[in-house]
Short mmCIF file of C-alpha atoms in Angstrom, two decimals:
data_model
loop_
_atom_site.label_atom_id
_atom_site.label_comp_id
_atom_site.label_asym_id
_atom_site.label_seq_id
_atom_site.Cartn_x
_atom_site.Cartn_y
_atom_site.Cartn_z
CA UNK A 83 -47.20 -23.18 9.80
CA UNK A 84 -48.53 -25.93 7.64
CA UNK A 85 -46.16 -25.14 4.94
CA UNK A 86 -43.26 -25.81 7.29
CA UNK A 87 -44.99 -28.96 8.88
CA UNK A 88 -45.56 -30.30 5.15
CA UNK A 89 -41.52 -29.40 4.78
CA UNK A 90 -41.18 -31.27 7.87
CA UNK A 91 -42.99 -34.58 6.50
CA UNK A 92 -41.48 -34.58 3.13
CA UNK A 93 -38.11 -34.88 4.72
CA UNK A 94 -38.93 -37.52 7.66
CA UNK A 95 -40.17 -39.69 4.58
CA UNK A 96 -37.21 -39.14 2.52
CA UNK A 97 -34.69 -39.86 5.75
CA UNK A 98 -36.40 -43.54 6.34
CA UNK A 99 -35.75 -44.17 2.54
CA UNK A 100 -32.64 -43.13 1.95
CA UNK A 101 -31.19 -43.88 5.61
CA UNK A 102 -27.62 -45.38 4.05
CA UNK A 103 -27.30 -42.44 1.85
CA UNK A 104 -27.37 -40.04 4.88
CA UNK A 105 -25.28 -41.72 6.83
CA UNK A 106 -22.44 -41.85 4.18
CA UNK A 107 -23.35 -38.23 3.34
CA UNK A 108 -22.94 -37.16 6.99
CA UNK A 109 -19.34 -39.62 7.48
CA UNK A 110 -18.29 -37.36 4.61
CA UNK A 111 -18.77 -33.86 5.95
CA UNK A 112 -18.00 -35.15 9.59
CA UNK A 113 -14.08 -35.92 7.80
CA UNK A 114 -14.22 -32.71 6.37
CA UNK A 115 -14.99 -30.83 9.32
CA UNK A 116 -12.18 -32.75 11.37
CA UNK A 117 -9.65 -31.94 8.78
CA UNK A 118 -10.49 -27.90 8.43
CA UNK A 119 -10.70 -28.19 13.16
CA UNK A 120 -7.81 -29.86 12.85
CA UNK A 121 -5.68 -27.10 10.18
CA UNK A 122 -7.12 -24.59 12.09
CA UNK A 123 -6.54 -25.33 15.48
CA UNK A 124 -2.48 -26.04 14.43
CA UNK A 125 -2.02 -22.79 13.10
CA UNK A 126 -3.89 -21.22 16.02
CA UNK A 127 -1.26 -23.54 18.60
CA UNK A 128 1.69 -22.13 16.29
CA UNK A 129 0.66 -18.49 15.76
CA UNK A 130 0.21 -18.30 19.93
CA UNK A 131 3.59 -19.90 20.37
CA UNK A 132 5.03 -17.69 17.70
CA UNK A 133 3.97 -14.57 19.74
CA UNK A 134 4.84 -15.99 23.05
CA UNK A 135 8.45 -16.20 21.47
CA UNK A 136 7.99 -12.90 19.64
CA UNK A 137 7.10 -11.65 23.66
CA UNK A 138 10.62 -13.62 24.98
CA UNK A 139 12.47 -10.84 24.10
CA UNK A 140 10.35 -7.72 25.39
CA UNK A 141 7.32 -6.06 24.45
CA UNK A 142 6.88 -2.99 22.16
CA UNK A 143 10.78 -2.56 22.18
CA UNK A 144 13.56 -0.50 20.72
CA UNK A 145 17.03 -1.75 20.97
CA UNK A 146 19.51 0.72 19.78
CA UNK A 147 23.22 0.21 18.81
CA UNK A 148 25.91 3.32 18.61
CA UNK A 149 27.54 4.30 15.10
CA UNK A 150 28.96 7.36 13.75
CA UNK A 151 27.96 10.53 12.24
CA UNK A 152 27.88 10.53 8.28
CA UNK A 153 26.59 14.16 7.79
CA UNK A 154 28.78 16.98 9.38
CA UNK A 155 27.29 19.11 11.74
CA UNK A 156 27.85 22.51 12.88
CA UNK A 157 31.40 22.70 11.54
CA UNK A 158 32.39 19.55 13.17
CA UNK A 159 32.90 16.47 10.61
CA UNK A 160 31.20 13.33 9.66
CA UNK A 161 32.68 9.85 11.34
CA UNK A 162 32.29 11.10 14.45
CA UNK A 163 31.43 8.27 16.72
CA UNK A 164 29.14 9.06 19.34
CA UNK A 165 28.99 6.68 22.59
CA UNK A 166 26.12 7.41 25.06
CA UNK A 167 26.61 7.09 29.01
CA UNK A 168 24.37 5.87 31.45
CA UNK A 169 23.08 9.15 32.54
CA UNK A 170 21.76 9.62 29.02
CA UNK A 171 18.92 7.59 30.51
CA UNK A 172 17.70 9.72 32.79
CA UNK A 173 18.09 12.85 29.80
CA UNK A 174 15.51 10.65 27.85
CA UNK A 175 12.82 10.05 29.89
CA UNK A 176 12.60 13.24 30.95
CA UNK A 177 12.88 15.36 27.64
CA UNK A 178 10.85 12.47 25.79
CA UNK A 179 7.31 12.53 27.30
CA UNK A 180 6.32 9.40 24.32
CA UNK A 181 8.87 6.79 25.97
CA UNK A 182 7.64 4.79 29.26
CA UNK A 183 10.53 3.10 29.81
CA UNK A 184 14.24 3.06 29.08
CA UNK A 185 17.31 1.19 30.25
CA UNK A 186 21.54 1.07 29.33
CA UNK A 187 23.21 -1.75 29.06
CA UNK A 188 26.69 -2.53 28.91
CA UNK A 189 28.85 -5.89 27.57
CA UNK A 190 31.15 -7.97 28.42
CA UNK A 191 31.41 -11.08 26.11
CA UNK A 192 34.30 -13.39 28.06
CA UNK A 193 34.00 -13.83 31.14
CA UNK A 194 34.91 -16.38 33.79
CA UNK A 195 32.44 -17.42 36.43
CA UNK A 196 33.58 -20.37 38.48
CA UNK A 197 31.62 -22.53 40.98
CA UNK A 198 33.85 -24.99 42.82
CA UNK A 199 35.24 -26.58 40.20
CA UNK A 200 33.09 -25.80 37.05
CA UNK A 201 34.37 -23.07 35.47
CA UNK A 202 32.79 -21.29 32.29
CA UNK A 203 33.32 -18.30 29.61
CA UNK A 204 30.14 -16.56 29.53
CA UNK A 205 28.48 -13.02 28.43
CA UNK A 206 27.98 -10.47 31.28
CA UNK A 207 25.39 -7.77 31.08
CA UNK A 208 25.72 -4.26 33.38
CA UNK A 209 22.02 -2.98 32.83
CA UNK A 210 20.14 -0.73 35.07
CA UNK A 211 16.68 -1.94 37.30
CA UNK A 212 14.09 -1.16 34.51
CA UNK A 213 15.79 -3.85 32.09
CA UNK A 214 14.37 -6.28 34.02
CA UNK A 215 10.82 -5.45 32.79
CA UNK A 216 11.45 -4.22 29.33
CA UNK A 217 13.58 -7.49 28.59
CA UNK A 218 11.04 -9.89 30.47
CA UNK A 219 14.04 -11.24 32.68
CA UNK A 220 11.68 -12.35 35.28
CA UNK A 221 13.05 -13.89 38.48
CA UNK A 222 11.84 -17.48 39.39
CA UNK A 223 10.03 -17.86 42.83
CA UNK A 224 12.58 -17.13 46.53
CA UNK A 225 14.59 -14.96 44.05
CA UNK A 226 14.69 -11.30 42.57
CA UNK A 227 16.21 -8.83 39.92
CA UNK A 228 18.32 -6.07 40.27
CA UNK A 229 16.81 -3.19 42.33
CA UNK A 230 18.08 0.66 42.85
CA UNK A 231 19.97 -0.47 45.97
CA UNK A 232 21.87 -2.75 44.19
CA UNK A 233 22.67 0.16 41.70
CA UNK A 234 23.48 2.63 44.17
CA UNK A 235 25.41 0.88 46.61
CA UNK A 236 27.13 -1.06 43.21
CA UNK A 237 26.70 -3.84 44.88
CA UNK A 238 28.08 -7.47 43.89
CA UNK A 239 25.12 -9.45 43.11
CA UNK A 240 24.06 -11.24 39.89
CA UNK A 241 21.19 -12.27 37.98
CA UNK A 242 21.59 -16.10 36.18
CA UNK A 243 20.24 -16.72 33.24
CA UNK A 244 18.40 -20.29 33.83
CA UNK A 245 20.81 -22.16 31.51
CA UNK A 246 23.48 -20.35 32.96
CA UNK A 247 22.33 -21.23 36.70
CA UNK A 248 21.64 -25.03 35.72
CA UNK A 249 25.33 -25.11 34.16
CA UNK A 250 27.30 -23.81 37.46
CA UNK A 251 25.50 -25.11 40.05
CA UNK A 252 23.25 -28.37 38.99
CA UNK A 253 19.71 -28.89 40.12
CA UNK A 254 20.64 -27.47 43.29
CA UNK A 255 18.91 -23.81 44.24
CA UNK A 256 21.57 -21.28 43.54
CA UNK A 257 19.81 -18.40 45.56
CA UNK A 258 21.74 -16.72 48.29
CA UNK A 259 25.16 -19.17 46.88
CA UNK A 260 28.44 -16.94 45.86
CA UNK A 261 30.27 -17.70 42.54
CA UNK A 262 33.84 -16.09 41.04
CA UNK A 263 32.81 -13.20 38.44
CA UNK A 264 36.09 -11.87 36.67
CA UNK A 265 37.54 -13.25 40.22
CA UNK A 266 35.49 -11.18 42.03
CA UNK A 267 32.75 -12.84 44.78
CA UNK A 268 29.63 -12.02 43.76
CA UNK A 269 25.95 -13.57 45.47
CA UNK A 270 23.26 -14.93 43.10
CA UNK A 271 19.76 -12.94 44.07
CA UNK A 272 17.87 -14.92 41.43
CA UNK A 273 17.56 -17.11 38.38
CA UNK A 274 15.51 -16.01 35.68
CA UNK A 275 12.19 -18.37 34.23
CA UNK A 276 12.22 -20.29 31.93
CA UNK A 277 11.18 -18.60 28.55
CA UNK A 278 10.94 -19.30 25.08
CA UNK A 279 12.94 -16.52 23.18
CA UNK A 280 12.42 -15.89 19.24
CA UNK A 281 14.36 -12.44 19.25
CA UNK A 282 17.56 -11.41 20.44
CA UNK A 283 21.09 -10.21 20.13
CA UNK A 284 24.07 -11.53 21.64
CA UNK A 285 22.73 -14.91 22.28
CA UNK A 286 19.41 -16.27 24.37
CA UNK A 287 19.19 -14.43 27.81
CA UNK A 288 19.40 -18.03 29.22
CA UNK A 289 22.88 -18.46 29.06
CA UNK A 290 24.30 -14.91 30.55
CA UNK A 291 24.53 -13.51 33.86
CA UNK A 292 23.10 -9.94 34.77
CA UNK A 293 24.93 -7.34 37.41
CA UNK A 294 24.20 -3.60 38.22
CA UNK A 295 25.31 -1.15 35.72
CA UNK A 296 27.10 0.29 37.85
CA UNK A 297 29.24 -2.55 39.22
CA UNK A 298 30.25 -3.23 35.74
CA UNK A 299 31.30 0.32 35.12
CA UNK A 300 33.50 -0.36 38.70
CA UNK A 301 34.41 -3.55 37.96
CA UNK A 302 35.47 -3.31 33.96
CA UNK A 303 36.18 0.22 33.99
CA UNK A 304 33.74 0.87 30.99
CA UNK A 305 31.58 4.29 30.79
CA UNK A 306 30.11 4.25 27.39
CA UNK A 307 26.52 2.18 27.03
CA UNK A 308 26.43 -0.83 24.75
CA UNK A 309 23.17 -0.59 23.91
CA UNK A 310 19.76 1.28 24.99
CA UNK A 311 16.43 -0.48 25.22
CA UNK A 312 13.49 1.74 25.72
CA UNK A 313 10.00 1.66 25.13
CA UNK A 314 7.13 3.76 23.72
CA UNK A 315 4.53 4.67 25.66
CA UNK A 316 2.05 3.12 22.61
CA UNK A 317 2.76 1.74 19.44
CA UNK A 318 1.37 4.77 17.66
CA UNK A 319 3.76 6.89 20.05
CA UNK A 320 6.73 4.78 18.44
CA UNK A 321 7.42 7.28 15.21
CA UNK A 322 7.26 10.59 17.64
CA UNK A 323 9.51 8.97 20.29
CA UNK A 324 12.50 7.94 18.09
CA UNK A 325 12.01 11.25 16.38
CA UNK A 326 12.00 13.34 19.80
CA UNK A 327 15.05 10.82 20.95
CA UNK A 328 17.56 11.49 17.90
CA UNK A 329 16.36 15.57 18.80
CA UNK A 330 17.80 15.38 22.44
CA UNK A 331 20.60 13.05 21.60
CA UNK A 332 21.43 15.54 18.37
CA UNK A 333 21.34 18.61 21.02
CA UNK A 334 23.78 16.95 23.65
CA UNK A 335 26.12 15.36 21.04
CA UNK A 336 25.62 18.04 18.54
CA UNK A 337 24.82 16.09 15.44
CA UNK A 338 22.14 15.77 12.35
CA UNK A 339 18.97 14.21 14.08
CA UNK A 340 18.21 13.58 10.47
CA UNK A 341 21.45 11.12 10.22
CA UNK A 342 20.92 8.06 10.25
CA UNK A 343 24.19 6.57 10.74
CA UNK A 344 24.59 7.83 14.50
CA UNK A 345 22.34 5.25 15.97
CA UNK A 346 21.07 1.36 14.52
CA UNK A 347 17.32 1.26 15.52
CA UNK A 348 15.57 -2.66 16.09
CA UNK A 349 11.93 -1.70 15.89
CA UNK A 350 10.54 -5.04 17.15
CA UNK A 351 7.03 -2.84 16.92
CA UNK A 352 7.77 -3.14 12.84
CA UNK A 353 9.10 -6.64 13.26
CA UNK A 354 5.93 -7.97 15.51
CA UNK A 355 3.56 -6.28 12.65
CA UNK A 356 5.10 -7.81 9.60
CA UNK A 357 4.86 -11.41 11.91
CA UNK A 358 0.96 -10.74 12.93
CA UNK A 359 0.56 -10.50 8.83
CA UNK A 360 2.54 -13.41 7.78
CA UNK A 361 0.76 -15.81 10.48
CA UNK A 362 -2.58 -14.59 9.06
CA UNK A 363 -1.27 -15.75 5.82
CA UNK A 364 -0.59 -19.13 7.23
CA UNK A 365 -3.82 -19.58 8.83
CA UNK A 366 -5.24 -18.22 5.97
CA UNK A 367 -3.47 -21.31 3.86
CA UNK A 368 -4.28 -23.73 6.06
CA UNK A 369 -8.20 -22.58 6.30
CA UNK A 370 -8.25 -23.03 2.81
CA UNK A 371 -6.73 -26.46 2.34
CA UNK A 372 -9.43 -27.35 5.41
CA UNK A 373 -12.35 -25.18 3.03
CA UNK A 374 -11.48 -27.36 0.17
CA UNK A 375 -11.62 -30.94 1.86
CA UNK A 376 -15.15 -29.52 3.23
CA UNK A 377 -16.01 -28.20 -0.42
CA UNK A 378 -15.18 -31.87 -1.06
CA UNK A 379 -17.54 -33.33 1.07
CA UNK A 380 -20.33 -30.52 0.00
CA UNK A 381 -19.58 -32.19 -3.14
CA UNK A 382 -20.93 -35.20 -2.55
CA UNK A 383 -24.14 -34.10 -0.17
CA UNK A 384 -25.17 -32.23 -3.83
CA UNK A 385 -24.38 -35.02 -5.85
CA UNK A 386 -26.15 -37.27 -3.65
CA UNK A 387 -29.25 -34.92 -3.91
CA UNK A 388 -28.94 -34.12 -7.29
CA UNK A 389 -29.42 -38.29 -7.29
CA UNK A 390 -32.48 -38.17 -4.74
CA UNK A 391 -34.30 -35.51 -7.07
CA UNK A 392 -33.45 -38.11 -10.31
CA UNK A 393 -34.83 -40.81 -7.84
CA UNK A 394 -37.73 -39.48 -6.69
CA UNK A 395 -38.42 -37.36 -10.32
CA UNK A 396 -42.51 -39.37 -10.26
CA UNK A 397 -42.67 -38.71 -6.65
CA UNK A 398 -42.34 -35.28 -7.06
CA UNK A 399 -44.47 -35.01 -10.27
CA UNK A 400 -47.19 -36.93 -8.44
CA UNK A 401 -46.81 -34.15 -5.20
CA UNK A 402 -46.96 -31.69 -8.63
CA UNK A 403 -49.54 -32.88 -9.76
CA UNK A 404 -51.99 -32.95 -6.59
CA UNK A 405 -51.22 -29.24 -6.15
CA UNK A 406 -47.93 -29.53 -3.90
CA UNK A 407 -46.38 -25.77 -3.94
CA UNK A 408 -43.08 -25.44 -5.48
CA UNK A 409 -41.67 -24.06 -1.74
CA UNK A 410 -42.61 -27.43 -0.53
CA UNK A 411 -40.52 -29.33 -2.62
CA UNK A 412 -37.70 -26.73 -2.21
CA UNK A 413 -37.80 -26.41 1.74
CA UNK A 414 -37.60 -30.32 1.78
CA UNK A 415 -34.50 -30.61 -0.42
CA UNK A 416 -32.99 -27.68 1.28
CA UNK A 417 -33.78 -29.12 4.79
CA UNK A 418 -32.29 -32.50 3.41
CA UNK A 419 -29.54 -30.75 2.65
CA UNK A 420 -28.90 -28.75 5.90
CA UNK A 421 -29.60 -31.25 8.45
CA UNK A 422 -26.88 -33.79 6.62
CA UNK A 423 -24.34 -31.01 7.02
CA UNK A 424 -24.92 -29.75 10.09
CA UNK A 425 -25.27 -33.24 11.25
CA UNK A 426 -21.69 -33.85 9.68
CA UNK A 427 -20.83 -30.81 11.36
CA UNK A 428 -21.40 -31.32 14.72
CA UNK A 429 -20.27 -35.11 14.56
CA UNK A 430 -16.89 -33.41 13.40
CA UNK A 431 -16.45 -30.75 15.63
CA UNK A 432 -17.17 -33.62 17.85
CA UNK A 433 -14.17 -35.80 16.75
CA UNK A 434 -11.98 -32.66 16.31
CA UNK A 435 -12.45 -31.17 19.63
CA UNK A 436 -12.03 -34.67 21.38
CA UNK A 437 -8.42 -34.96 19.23
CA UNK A 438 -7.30 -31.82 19.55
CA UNK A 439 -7.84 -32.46 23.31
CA UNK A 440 -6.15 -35.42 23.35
CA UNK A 441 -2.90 -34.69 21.55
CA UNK A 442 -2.62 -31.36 23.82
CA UNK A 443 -2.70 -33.53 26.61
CA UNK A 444 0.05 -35.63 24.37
CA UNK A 445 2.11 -32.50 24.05
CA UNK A 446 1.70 -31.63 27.99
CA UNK A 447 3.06 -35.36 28.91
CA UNK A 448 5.97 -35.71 26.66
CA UNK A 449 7.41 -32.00 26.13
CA UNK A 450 9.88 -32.04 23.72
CA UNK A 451 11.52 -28.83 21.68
CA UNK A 452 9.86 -29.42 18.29
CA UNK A 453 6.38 -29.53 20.32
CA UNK A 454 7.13 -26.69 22.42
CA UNK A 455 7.75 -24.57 19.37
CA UNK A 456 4.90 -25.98 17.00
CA UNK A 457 2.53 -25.33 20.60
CA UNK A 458 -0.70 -26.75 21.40
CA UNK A 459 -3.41 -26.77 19.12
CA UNK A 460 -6.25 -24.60 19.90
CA UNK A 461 -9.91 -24.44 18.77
CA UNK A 462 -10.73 -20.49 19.30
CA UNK A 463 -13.93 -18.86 18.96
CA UNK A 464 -13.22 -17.34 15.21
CA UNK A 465 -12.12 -20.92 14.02
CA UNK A 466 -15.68 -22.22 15.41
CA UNK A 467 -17.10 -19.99 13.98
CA UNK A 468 -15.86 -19.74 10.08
CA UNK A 469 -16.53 -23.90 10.75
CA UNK A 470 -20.58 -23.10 11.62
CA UNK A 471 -20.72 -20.45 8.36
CA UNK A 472 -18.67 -22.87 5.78
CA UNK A 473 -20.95 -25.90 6.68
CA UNK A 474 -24.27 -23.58 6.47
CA UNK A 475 -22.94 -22.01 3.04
CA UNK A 476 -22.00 -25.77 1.81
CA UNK A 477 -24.92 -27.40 2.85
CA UNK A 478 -27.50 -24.42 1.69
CA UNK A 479 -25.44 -24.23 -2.06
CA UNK A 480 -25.81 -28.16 -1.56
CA UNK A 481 -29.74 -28.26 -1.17
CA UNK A 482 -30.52 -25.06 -3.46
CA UNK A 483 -29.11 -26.19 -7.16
CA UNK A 484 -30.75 -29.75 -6.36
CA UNK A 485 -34.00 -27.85 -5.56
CA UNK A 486 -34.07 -25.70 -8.23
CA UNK A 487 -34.08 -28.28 -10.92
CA UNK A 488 -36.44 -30.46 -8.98
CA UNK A 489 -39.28 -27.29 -9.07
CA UNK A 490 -38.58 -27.06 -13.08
CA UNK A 491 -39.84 -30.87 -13.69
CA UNK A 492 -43.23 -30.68 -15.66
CA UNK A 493 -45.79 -33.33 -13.54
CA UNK A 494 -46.62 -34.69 -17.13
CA UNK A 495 -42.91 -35.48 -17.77
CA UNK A 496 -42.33 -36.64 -14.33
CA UNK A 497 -45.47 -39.33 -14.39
CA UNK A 498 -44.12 -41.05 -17.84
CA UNK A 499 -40.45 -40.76 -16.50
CA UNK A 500 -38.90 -44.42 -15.79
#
């Protein structure tokens, strides 16, 4: 206890001295701290809007696209193409016990929809009710997505894309309004919300319009699926399920389930992994960038202490020399050391917070594509913290060195130093 108090003393003393010193000591790690908040919090706002794109286009999805066989196969030959059908759907998910959720689609990339008199080419989509889910095509508020009814009954109803819907009919509510569809009447059921949408094929699901499956097979006299989306029950699940799919698919359509020409496979569970590593690396840049302009300022708080020890080398020989412990000296430098950091420290995090605050309310006012994309920043609990532990490491390392040479001075060559 009276070591600590005597720790206590020596640095009160030294803070009335030196008072100008401090304060530029602390402006220096206070700048540092607001640059490494400020790196980190950027990267944070564009790795969370990265994701949220990543999301746009469905989670934990499998898009697949038909081919041909290269391998023959049970005395049949290779360049066989082999087109699944809706029904195939239904074969998967229940003969593949690893996939949650499937869905068919089918394409159609020219057709007319006409509103009065605005009249526009577009992409329509036949898919089945579980797309809706899989490909995040979630209906705005008073509106809905396709349901079973819809399929069985093939009813004409469609599904705008909220580009599409803001094209045809204006800011007015489309919901419940008929449009021309391949100069058919059809009733929009809903619009889907606004997303942001990193991923995709065929263009953004913004600017197409969605019908039953089966109304497109009706209406376009198609049978054979586009595409299939489905999705693993897990991530782990993901290697079984394509493995147990090309099985059941190889059975029906009698091919190689080790040929991998049949089917094109989009893992976006690969793609979302190799984007969760390369935004580490980013933040991982930008940490250290914000590390070194702290470093910098760590810099100076042991230069400047390195300069009180040369300052004060009689007043320590003198404490020497009346039988002051060497921990003494040490726990005062040290304490120097730490309360200029941390002092730094909060006084940044301080300034950081506040503009990190103020340019997401910035970005919230005046929404704009670039900003959208770059998203807000955010100060998150593992950038707080890897702040705290670099400003305790710098400002310990900034006290100790000083310390250590102060505790080596001799009291005789301290008293006859000038």
């Amino acid at each position: 206890m009276l070591t600590a108090r005597l720790i206590v003393c020596l640095f009160r003393t030294a803070a009335r001295i030196q008072r100008k010193r401090m304060v530029l000591t602390v402006s220096a790690i206070a700048w540092g701290t607001v640059a490494i908040l400020l790196l980190l919090s950027f990267g944070e706002g564009l790795k969370r809007s990265m994701e949220k794109g990543q999301r746009g286009l469905g989670d934990r999805l499998v898009i697949l696209w038909m081919g041909q066989t290269e391998k023959p196969f049970a005395g049949l030959p290779a360049a066989r193409p082999i087109r699944l059908v809706p029904e195939d759907v239904g074969l998967v998910l229940g003969a593949v016990p690893e996939i949650g959720a499937a869905a068919g689609e089918m394409h159609n990339w020219n057709v007319q929809l006409v509103n009065g008199r605005t009249a526009l080419n577009k992409r329509v989509v036949g898919v089945q009710p579980a797309y809706g889910e899989l490909r995040a095509n979630y209906p705005q508020p008073g509106g809905r997505y396709i349901d079973d009814l819809d399929m069985l009954h093939k009813r004409r109803v469609v599904f705008l894309g909220d580009n599409l819907a803001r094209d045809l009919f204006g800011d007015a509510d489309p919901v419940g309004r008929t449009l021309q569809l391949a100069d058919s009447t059809f009733t929009v059921i809903g619009v889907m919300q606004k997303k942001r949408q990193m991923g995709m094929y065929g263009g953004p699901d913004a600017d197409r319009a969605t019908i039953p499956l089966s109304t497109f097979e009706a209406l376009f006299g198609r049978r054979h699926l586009s595409n299939l989306v489905y999705q693993p029950v897990s991530e782990a699940a993901a290697p079984a399920a394509r493995r147990r799919f090309l099985e059941v698919m190889g059975s029906k359509y009698r091919f190689d389930p080790s040929d991998t020409r049949v089917f094109g496979f989009w893992d976006t569970i690969e793609n979302a992994r190799v984007f969760s590593n390369m935004m580490i690396g980013i933040e991982i840049f930008l940490g250290i960038i914000g590390a070194l302009t702290l470093v910098i300022g760590g810099v100076g708080v042991a230069n400047i202490m390195f300069a009180a020890v040369q300052h004060r080398t009689r007043e320590i020989g003198i404490q020497m020399a009346l039988g002051a412990r060497r921990v003494w000296i040490t726990g005062g430098l040290v304490l120097e050391s730490l309360t200029l950091t941390f002092a730094g420290g909060l006084v940044g995090i301080g300034a950081g917070s506040a503009l990190v605050r103020a340019l997401a309310a910035f970005q919230a006012s005046n929404p704009n594509e670039a900003m959208e994309f770059l998203g807000q920043p955010t100060i998150s609990v593992p950038i707080a913290v890897t702040t705290v532990l670099l400003l305790g490491g710098i400002g310990l390392l900034s006290g100790y060195f000083p310390a250590r040479r102060a505790v080596t001075i001799q009291p005789a060559a301290a008293l006859r130093y000038e």
